[in-house]
Short mmCIF file of C-alpha atoms in Angstrom, two decimals:
data_model
loop_
_atom_site.label_atom_id
_atom_site.label_comp_id
_atom_site.label_asym_id
_atom_site.label_seq_id
_atom_site.Cartn_x
_atom_site.Cartn_y
_atom_site.Cartn_z
CA MET J 274 14.32 -10.74 35.63
CA LYS J 275 14.44 -8.77 32.37
CA ALA J 276 17.33 -10.91 31.14
CA ARG J 277 15.37 -14.04 31.95
CA PHE J 278 12.39 -12.88 29.92
CA THR J 279 14.70 -11.98 27.06
CA TYR J 280 16.23 -15.47 27.16
CA LEU J 281 12.78 -17.08 27.21
CA GLY J 282 11.70 -14.90 24.26
CA ASP J 283 14.74 -15.96 22.24
CA MET J 284 14.12 -19.62 23.04
CA LEU J 285 10.45 -19.31 22.02
CA PHE J 286 11.49 -17.73 18.73
CA TRP J 287 13.84 -20.59 17.83
CA ILE J 288 11.29 -23.21 18.95
CA LEU J 289 8.74 -21.65 16.60
CA VAL J 290 11.30 -21.63 13.78
CA ALA J 291 12.06 -25.33 14.34
CA ALA J 292 8.34 -26.21 14.47
CA LEU J 293 7.59 -24.32 11.26
CA THR J 294 10.59 -25.97 9.55
CA ALA J 295 9.42 -29.43 10.59
CA ALA J 296 5.87 -28.74 9.43
CA LEU J 297 7.12 -27.52 6.05
CA ALA J 298 9.33 -30.61 5.68
CA VAL J 299 6.37 -32.92 6.36
CA ILE J 300 4.26 -31.10 3.77
CA LEU J 301 7.02 -31.43 1.17
CA LEU J 302 7.82 -35.07 1.96
CA TYR J 303 4.24 -36.36 2.11
CA PRO J 304 3.82 -36.83 -1.67
CA LEU J 305 7.19 -38.59 -1.85
CA LEU J 306 6.45 -41.00 1.01
CA ARG J 307 3.12 -42.04 -0.47
CA GLY J 308 4.82 -43.25 -3.67
CA ALA J 309 2.69 -45.58 -5.84
CA LYS J 310 0.40 -46.47 -2.94
CA ALA J 311 -2.02 -43.71 -3.86
CA ALA J 312 -2.50 -45.10 -7.39
CA ASP J 313 -3.17 -48.63 -5.96
CA ASN J 314 -5.70 -47.23 -3.56
CA ILE J 315 -7.51 -45.48 -6.42
CA ARG J 316 -7.77 -48.73 -8.47
CA ALA J 317 -8.99 -50.69 -5.43
CA GLY J 318 -11.61 -48.06 -4.78
CA GLU J 319 -12.92 -48.20 -8.33
CA ALA J 320 -13.23 -52.04 -8.18
CA ALA J 321 -15.14 -51.81 -4.89
CA VAL J 322 -17.59 -49.32 -6.45
CA TYR J 323 -18.27 -51.64 -9.41
CA ARG J 324 -18.83 -54.64 -7.09
CA ASP J 325 -21.32 -52.57 -5.07
CA GLN J 326 -23.13 -51.72 -8.30
CA LEU J 327 -23.43 -55.45 -9.18
CA ARG J 328 -24.95 -56.22 -5.76
CA GLU J 329 -27.36 -53.30 -6.10
CA LEU J 330 -28.32 -54.53 -9.56
CA ASP J 331 -29.23 -57.92 -8.12
CA ARG J 332 -31.41 -56.28 -5.47
CA ASP J 333 -33.25 -54.22 -8.08
CA LEU J 334 -33.89 -57.37 -10.16
CA ASP J 335 -35.20 -59.30 -7.13
CA GLY J 336 -37.48 -56.40 -6.28
CA GLY J 337 -38.89 -56.23 -9.78
CA LEU J 338 -37.62 -52.71 -10.40
CA ILE J 339 -35.94 -53.72 -13.69
CA THR J 340 -36.52 -56.48 -16.25
CA PRO J 341 -34.11 -59.41 -16.70
CA GLU J 342 -33.03 -57.99 -20.10
CA GLU J 343 -32.13 -54.65 -18.54
CA ALA J 344 -30.31 -56.42 -15.74
CA ASP J 345 -28.25 -58.52 -18.18
CA TYR J 346 -27.29 -55.42 -20.16
CA ALA J 347 -26.29 -53.47 -17.08
CA ARG J 348 -24.40 -56.44 -15.60
CA ALA J 349 -22.41 -56.83 -18.82
CA GLU J 350 -21.43 -53.14 -18.82
CA ILE J 351 -20.43 -53.13 -15.14
CA GLY J 352 -18.52 -56.38 -15.59
CA ARG J 353 -16.62 -54.90 -18.52
CA ARG J 354 -15.52 -51.93 -16.42
CA LEU J 355 -14.59 -54.18 -13.47
CA ILE J 356 -12.46 -56.38 -15.73
CA ALA J 357 -10.73 -53.29 -17.15
CA VAL J 358 -9.84 -52.06 -13.68
CA SER J 359 -8.73 -55.51 -12.53
CA ALA J 360 -6.51 -55.92 -15.60
CA ASP J 361 -4.51 -52.85 -14.53
CA GLU J 362 -3.62 -54.39 -11.14
CA PRO J 363 -0.15 -55.97 -10.98
CA ALA J 364 -0.11 -59.74 -11.28
CA GLU J 365 2.54 -60.15 -8.61
CA THR J 366 2.99 -58.68 -5.21
CA PRO J 367 4.01 -55.04 -5.59
CA LYS J 368 7.48 -54.10 -4.59
CA PRO J 369 7.96 -51.69 -1.73
CA ALA J 370 7.75 -48.10 -2.82
CA ARG J 371 11.09 -46.68 -3.91
CA HIS J 372 12.28 -43.88 -1.66
CA HIS J 373 13.71 -40.72 -3.14
CA ARG J 374 16.69 -40.62 -0.84
CA PHE J 375 18.40 -37.62 -2.36
CA THR J 376 15.22 -35.52 -2.48
CA GLU J 377 14.29 -36.45 1.08
CA ALA J 378 17.77 -35.54 2.31
CA PHE J 379 17.57 -32.24 0.45
CA VAL J 380 14.25 -31.38 2.06
CA LEU J 381 15.24 -32.50 5.55
CA LEU J 382 18.77 -31.14 5.69
CA VAL J 383 19.77 -28.76 2.90
CA LEU J 384 16.64 -26.56 2.81
CA PRO J 385 16.64 -25.80 6.59
CA VAL J 386 20.39 -25.11 6.54
CA LEU J 387 20.05 -22.79 3.53
CA GLY J 388 17.13 -20.97 5.18
CA LEU J 389 19.05 -20.57 8.44
CA CYS J 390 22.15 -19.25 6.65
CA LEU J 391 20.03 -16.80 4.65
CA TYR J 392 18.36 -15.51 7.82
CA LEU J 393 21.64 -15.14 9.69
CA THR J 394 23.09 -13.25 6.70
CA THR J 395 20.22 -10.87 5.93
CA GLY J 396 18.17 -11.00 9.13
CA ARG J 397 18.71 -9.52 12.58
CA PRO J 398 18.28 -12.25 15.20
CA ASP J 399 19.70 -9.90 17.81
CA LEU J 400 17.10 -7.22 17.11
CA PRO J 401 14.45 -7.10 19.84
CA SER J 402 10.84 -7.50 18.82
CA GLN J 403 9.03 -4.25 18.06
CA PRO J 404 5.26 -4.50 18.30
CA LEU J 405 2.99 -1.76 16.98
CA GLU J 406 3.02 0.05 20.31
CA ALA J 407 6.80 0.34 20.27
CA ARG J 408 6.92 1.42 16.61
CA LEU J 409 4.38 4.15 17.33
CA GLU J 410 6.49 5.42 20.21
CA ASN J 411 9.64 5.50 18.06
CA PRO J 412 8.58 5.84 14.39
CA GLY J 413 11.88 7.19 13.07
CA ASN J 414 11.49 8.34 9.46
CA ASP J 415 8.64 6.00 8.63
CA VAL J 416 5.95 8.36 7.30
CA ALA J 417 3.23 5.72 7.47
CA VAL J 418 3.97 5.07 11.14
CA LEU J 419 4.12 8.81 11.83
CA ILE J 420 0.69 9.25 10.28
CA ALA J 421 -0.68 6.26 12.19
CA LYS J 422 0.72 7.66 15.42
CA ALA J 423 -0.85 11.07 14.77
CA GLU J 424 -4.17 9.49 13.83
CA ARG J 425 -4.17 7.38 16.96
CA HIS J 426 -3.43 10.44 19.09
CA LEU J 427 -6.20 12.46 17.42
CA ALA J 428 -8.68 9.60 17.86
CA GLU J 429 -8.08 9.88 21.61
CA LYS J 430 -7.86 13.70 21.65
CA PRO J 431 -9.87 15.06 18.71
CA ASP J 432 -9.66 18.60 20.07
CA ASP J 433 -5.88 18.81 19.71
CA GLY J 434 -5.62 21.53 17.10
CA LYS J 435 -1.83 21.32 16.94
CA GLY J 436 -2.11 17.66 15.92
CA TRP J 437 -4.53 18.46 13.09
CA ASP J 438 -2.26 21.36 12.03
CA VAL J 439 0.74 19.01 11.74
CA LEU J 440 -1.18 16.21 10.03
CA ALA J 441 -2.98 18.33 7.39
CA PRO J 442 0.05 19.12 5.13
CA ILE J 443 1.29 15.52 5.50
CA TYR J 444 -2.06 14.28 4.23
CA PHE J 445 -1.85 16.76 1.33
CA ARG J 446 1.69 15.69 0.35
CA THR J 447 0.64 12.04 0.34
CA MET J 448 -2.37 12.90 -1.87
CA ARG J 449 -4.97 12.07 0.79
CA VAL J 450 -6.79 15.26 -0.14
CA ASN J 451 -10.12 14.46 1.54
CA ASP J 452 -8.35 13.70 4.81
CA ALA J 453 -6.25 16.85 4.34
CA GLN J 454 -9.39 18.94 3.88
CA LEU J 455 -10.88 17.60 7.12
CA ALA J 456 -7.61 18.14 8.98
CA TYR J 457 -7.26 21.76 7.78
CA ARG J 458 -10.87 22.50 8.77
CA ASN J 459 -10.32 21.04 12.23
CA ALA J 460 -7.07 22.99 12.69
CA ILE J 461 -8.77 26.25 11.66
CA ARG J 462 -11.75 25.51 13.92
CA LEU J 463 -9.57 24.75 16.95
CA LEU J 464 -6.58 27.09 16.48
CA GLY J 465 -8.17 29.83 14.42
CA PRO J 466 -7.45 30.90 10.86
CA SER J 467 -3.94 31.77 9.70
CA PRO J 468 -2.59 32.46 6.20
CA VAL J 469 -0.73 29.11 6.13
CA ARG J 470 -3.80 27.10 7.19
CA LEU J 471 -6.18 28.96 4.90
CA ASP J 472 -3.83 28.64 1.92
CA GLY J 473 -3.43 24.93 2.64
CA LEU J 474 -7.21 24.46 2.78
CA ALA J 475 -7.64 26.37 -0.48
CA GLU J 476 -5.00 24.26 -2.24
CA THR J 477 -6.71 21.12 -0.93
CA LEU J 478 -10.08 22.29 -2.28
CA MET J 479 -8.43 22.96 -5.64
CA ALA J 480 -6.83 19.51 -5.64
CA VAL J 481 -10.24 17.96 -5.07
CA SER J 482 -11.65 19.95 -8.02
CA ASP J 483 -8.74 19.06 -10.36
CA GLY J 484 -7.05 22.46 -10.20
CA VAL J 485 -10.13 24.64 -10.50
CA VAL J 486 -10.36 27.54 -8.05
CA THR J 487 -13.90 26.96 -6.79
CA GLU J 488 -16.04 29.61 -5.14
CA GLU J 489 -15.38 28.09 -1.72
CA ALA J 490 -11.60 28.10 -2.38
CA ARG J 491 -11.81 31.72 -3.47
CA GLN J 492 -13.60 32.71 -0.28
CA VAL J 493 -10.93 30.96 1.78
CA LEU J 494 -8.19 32.81 -0.17
CA GLU J 495 -9.91 36.15 0.36
CA GLN J 496 -10.05 35.41 4.08
CA SER J 497 -6.31 34.69 3.95
CA LEU J 498 -5.70 38.05 2.31
CA THR J 499 -7.56 39.84 5.11
CA LEU J 500 -4.95 38.40 7.49
CA GLU J 501 -1.94 38.92 5.18
CA PRO J 502 -2.69 41.36 2.34
CA ASP J 503 0.68 40.74 0.65
CA ASN J 504 0.31 36.95 0.60
CA PRO J 505 1.64 36.04 -2.89
CA ARG J 506 0.17 32.57 -2.93
CA ALA J 507 -3.38 33.73 -2.19
CA ARG J 508 -3.11 36.62 -4.67
CA PHE J 509 -1.89 34.28 -7.41
CA TYR J 510 -4.77 31.85 -6.93
CA ILE J 511 -7.37 34.62 -6.84
CA ALA J 512 -5.97 36.01 -10.11
CA LEU J 513 -6.08 32.48 -11.50
CA SER J 514 -9.74 32.19 -10.53
CA MET J 515 -10.48 35.31 -12.58
CA GLU J 516 -8.66 33.79 -15.54
CA GLN J 517 -10.59 30.55 -15.21
CA ALA J 518 -13.86 32.49 -14.96
CA GLY J 519 -13.22 34.14 -18.37
CA ARG J 520 -12.36 37.62 -17.03
CA PRO J 521 -8.97 38.24 -18.69
CA ASN J 522 -8.77 41.99 -17.98
CA GLU J 523 -9.31 41.54 -14.24
CA ALA J 524 -6.95 38.57 -14.20
CA ARG J 525 -4.23 40.53 -16.04
CA GLN J 526 -4.51 43.42 -13.58
CA ALA J 527 -4.34 41.06 -10.60
CA PHE J 528 -1.27 39.28 -12.02
CA GLU J 529 0.41 42.63 -12.83
CA ALA J 530 -0.19 43.81 -9.26
CA LEU J 531 1.33 40.59 -7.95
CA ALA J 532 4.38 40.99 -10.23
CA LYS J 533 4.85 44.55 -9.04
CA GLN J 534 4.67 43.45 -5.42
CA SER J 535 7.05 40.48 -5.85
CA PRO J 536 10.83 40.74 -5.37
CA SER J 537 12.81 40.59 -8.58
CA ASP J 538 14.22 37.19 -7.60
CA ALA J 539 10.88 35.66 -6.60
CA PRO J 540 10.77 32.09 -7.97
CA TRP J 541 7.11 32.45 -8.97
CA LEU J 542 7.68 35.60 -11.06
CA PRO J 543 8.22 33.80 -14.44
CA LEU J 544 4.95 31.94 -13.98
CA VAL J 545 3.16 35.19 -13.13
CA ASN J 546 4.63 36.81 -16.26
CA GLN J 547 3.36 33.94 -18.36
CA HIS J 548 -0.18 34.47 -17.12
CA ILE J 549 0.15 38.20 -17.74
CA ALA J 550 1.08 37.45 -21.36
CA MET J 551 -1.72 34.88 -21.68
CA ASN J 552 -4.22 37.57 -20.65
CA GLY J 553 -2.94 40.16 -23.12
CA GLY J 554 -0.43 42.06 -21.02
CA ALA J 555 3.30 42.72 -21.17
CA PRO J 556 5.34 40.68 -18.67
CA ALA J 557 6.95 42.74 -15.93
CA GLY J 558 10.54 43.75 -16.69
CA THR J 559 10.44 42.99 -20.43
CA ASN J 560 10.46 46.66 -21.48
CA PRO J 561 11.97 48.84 -18.78
CA ALA J 562 12.31 51.82 -21.12
CA ALA J 563 8.60 51.93 -21.95
CA PRO J 564 6.78 55.19 -21.16
CA GLY J 565 5.48 55.22 -17.64
CA ALA J 566 7.70 52.40 -16.53
CA ASP J 567 8.76 52.55 -12.90
CA PRO J 568 12.53 52.21 -12.61
CA ALA J 569 12.12 50.88 -9.10
CA ALA J 570 9.59 48.24 -10.10
CA PRO J 571 10.64 44.62 -9.82
CA GLY J 572 12.59 43.57 -12.85
CA ALA J 573 13.12 47.12 -14.11
CA GLY J 574 16.73 47.39 -13.07
CA PRO J 575 19.71 45.23 -13.86
CA ALA J 576 19.46 41.69 -12.56
CA ALA J 577 21.32 40.98 -9.36
CA PRO J 578 23.46 37.87 -9.20
CA GLY J 579 21.22 34.82 -9.02
CA ASN J 580 18.09 36.79 -10.04
CA PRO J 581 16.11 36.07 -13.24
CA THR J 582 17.30 38.18 -16.18
CA GLN J 583 15.09 39.69 -18.90
CA GLN J 584 16.15 36.79 -21.12
CA ASP J 585 14.98 34.32 -18.44
CA VAL J 586 11.58 36.01 -18.26
CA ALA J 587 11.23 36.02 -22.05
CA ALA J 588 12.22 32.36 -22.24
CA ALA J 589 9.73 31.45 -19.53
CA GLU J 590 6.87 32.73 -21.66
CA THR J 591 7.39 29.94 -24.20
CA MET J 592 7.99 27.17 -21.68
CA SER J 593 5.59 24.48 -20.60
CA ALA J 594 4.45 24.41 -16.99
CA GLY J 595 6.86 21.59 -16.17
CA ASN J 596 9.82 23.41 -17.71
CA GLN J 597 8.84 26.60 -15.90
CA GLN J 598 8.82 24.73 -12.59
CA GLN J 599 12.26 23.32 -13.42
CA MET J 600 13.54 26.80 -14.27
CA ILE J 601 12.19 28.22 -10.99
CA ARG J 602 13.85 25.44 -9.04
CA GLY J 603 17.09 26.09 -10.88
CA MET J 604 17.05 29.75 -9.83
CA VAL J 605 16.32 28.82 -6.21
CA GLU J 606 19.13 26.27 -6.20
CA SER J 607 21.45 28.90 -7.67
CA LEU J 608 20.58 31.22 -4.77
CA ASP J 609 21.16 28.31 -2.39
CA ALA J 610 24.63 27.71 -3.83
CA LYS J 611 25.57 31.40 -3.56
CA LEU J 612 24.47 31.48 0.10
CA SER J 613 26.59 28.40 0.78
CA GLU J 614 29.60 30.34 -0.52
CA ASP J 615 28.67 33.63 1.19
CA PRO J 616 26.32 32.97 4.15
CA ASN J 617 26.48 36.57 5.42
CA ASN J 618 23.44 37.62 3.39
CA PHE J 619 20.39 37.94 5.63
CA GLU J 620 17.96 38.97 2.87
CA GLY J 621 19.18 36.02 0.82
CA TRP J 622 18.33 33.55 3.60
CA MET J 623 14.88 35.11 3.99
CA ARG J 624 14.27 34.74 0.23
CA LEU J 625 15.59 31.18 0.17
CA VAL J 626 13.41 29.99 3.06
CA ARG J 627 10.35 31.68 1.55
CA SER J 628 11.09 30.28 -1.93
CA TYR J 629 11.38 26.69 -0.72
CA ALA J 630 8.13 27.13 1.22
CA VAL J 631 6.34 28.42 -1.88
CA LEU J 632 7.66 25.39 -3.80
CA ASN J 633 6.17 23.25 -1.01
CA ASP J 634 9.58 21.78 -0.24
CA LYS J 635 9.39 22.00 3.54
CA ASP J 636 12.43 19.78 4.11
CA ARG J 637 14.74 22.08 2.17
CA ALA J 638 13.07 25.11 3.72
CA ALA J 639 13.85 23.68 7.15
CA GLY J 640 17.42 22.99 6.04
CA ALA J 641 17.83 26.55 4.74
CA LEU J 642 16.40 27.89 8.01
CA LYS J 643 18.93 25.90 10.04
CA ARG J 644 21.83 27.15 7.91
CA GLY J 645 20.54 30.72 8.06
CA LEU J 646 20.28 30.53 11.84
CA ALA J 647 23.87 29.29 11.95
CA ALA J 648 24.91 32.52 10.23
CA PHE J 649 22.43 34.71 12.13
CA PRO J 650 21.83 33.12 15.58
CA PRO J 651 18.35 33.43 17.18
CA PRO J 652 19.43 35.74 20.02
CA GLY J 653 19.96 38.46 17.41
CA GLU J 654 17.24 40.46 15.68
CA GLN J 655 17.86 38.88 12.28
CA GLY J 656 17.74 35.37 13.74
CA ARG J 657 14.39 36.15 15.38
CA GLN J 658 13.07 37.40 12.04
CA LEU J 659 14.06 34.09 10.41
CA LEU J 660 12.23 32.16 13.12
CA THR J 661 9.15 34.39 12.77
CA LEU J 662 9.11 33.82 9.01
CA ALA J 663 9.43 30.06 9.51
CA ARG J 664 6.44 29.99 11.87
CA GLU J 665 4.36 32.02 9.46
CA LEU J 666 5.20 29.60 6.64
CA GLY J 667 4.47 26.52 8.75
CA ILE J 668 8.12 25.34 8.84
CA ALA J 669 9.15 23.29 11.85
CA THR J 670 11.64 25.20 14.01
CA GLU J 671 12.40 22.34 16.42
CA GLY J 672 16.06 21.49 16.17
CA ALA J 673 16.81 24.39 13.83
CA THR J 674 18.67 26.29 16.53
CA GLN J 675 20.86 23.31 17.56
#
């Protein structure tokens, strides 16, 4: 029975193709088949109009609506136009319209054959039809269909917090910030606050306000810090809000505290050092021999392989924001390359996953997680720590252990 329906569907498709081809051929051939007949019809129509005007003129004269002088003048003008139209008509019987044989053959034969060959070459006649329902069930890598599927699901089940939690960062990455804000709020309302959700909501609020850390965004970030006091993203944005509010001393202290807390290879450290310098401070690690310097502080000791050196930090102070971001990505990619050569570095995998998450590159973070779990399988303590970190950062763990 299924094969029969498939056969009928294929037949219907080709019948529709043939009908559309025939209709297009008629549309293209119609001007050619009319030939000069259209022009003759136009001249005959004009002559009929002028004759009607003469008869109407006689009726107006008989009814006394116009004077004989006015009638003679109008009759002369109409007669002149009628003679002009009649003079254009051929004196002998017109010859049958000449057919454009080559053009007609091209339209009837060559165009359909070319279209069919093009479809068979670039199309997929063997591919079964895929209506919207089927595409929603199997979206593949089509982000638009994935979003449509999630939106359809949430329209039916608006209390599915997990759905809002998945959709919110997708909205944010596709610059649908108002939808992202609503999704984050629903996820927090239904699933409860978490550092990842609160940070995402704060970044969305800042995107709406063109990068300004508003009072509402600051309150959300402070709530995130109550759940995770060492959250570097929230601490950075709160320090940035102080800088934007014109409180350089408080901002410098907040950035210095963040630099002291951060690992020496943290990808955000050059950017933090730049803000420290902008607010009148000395970037962390630029003067390890200064009085009171903590030898154990980040950046105070010699740089480990793949970590930013003192020269890197100094160079970052003079870079633009775009160049700084490129430099940070370069350091993260350097760490990635070293882990590819020597995967038996658990702390390195933890830093790499966290760094990609901070850069908002969830795809590479998921890839780093999968490679880290290959070196440190989930049944072990280190593998479980990697999975715990991934969940905290909002990185999908499905398929990472395969």
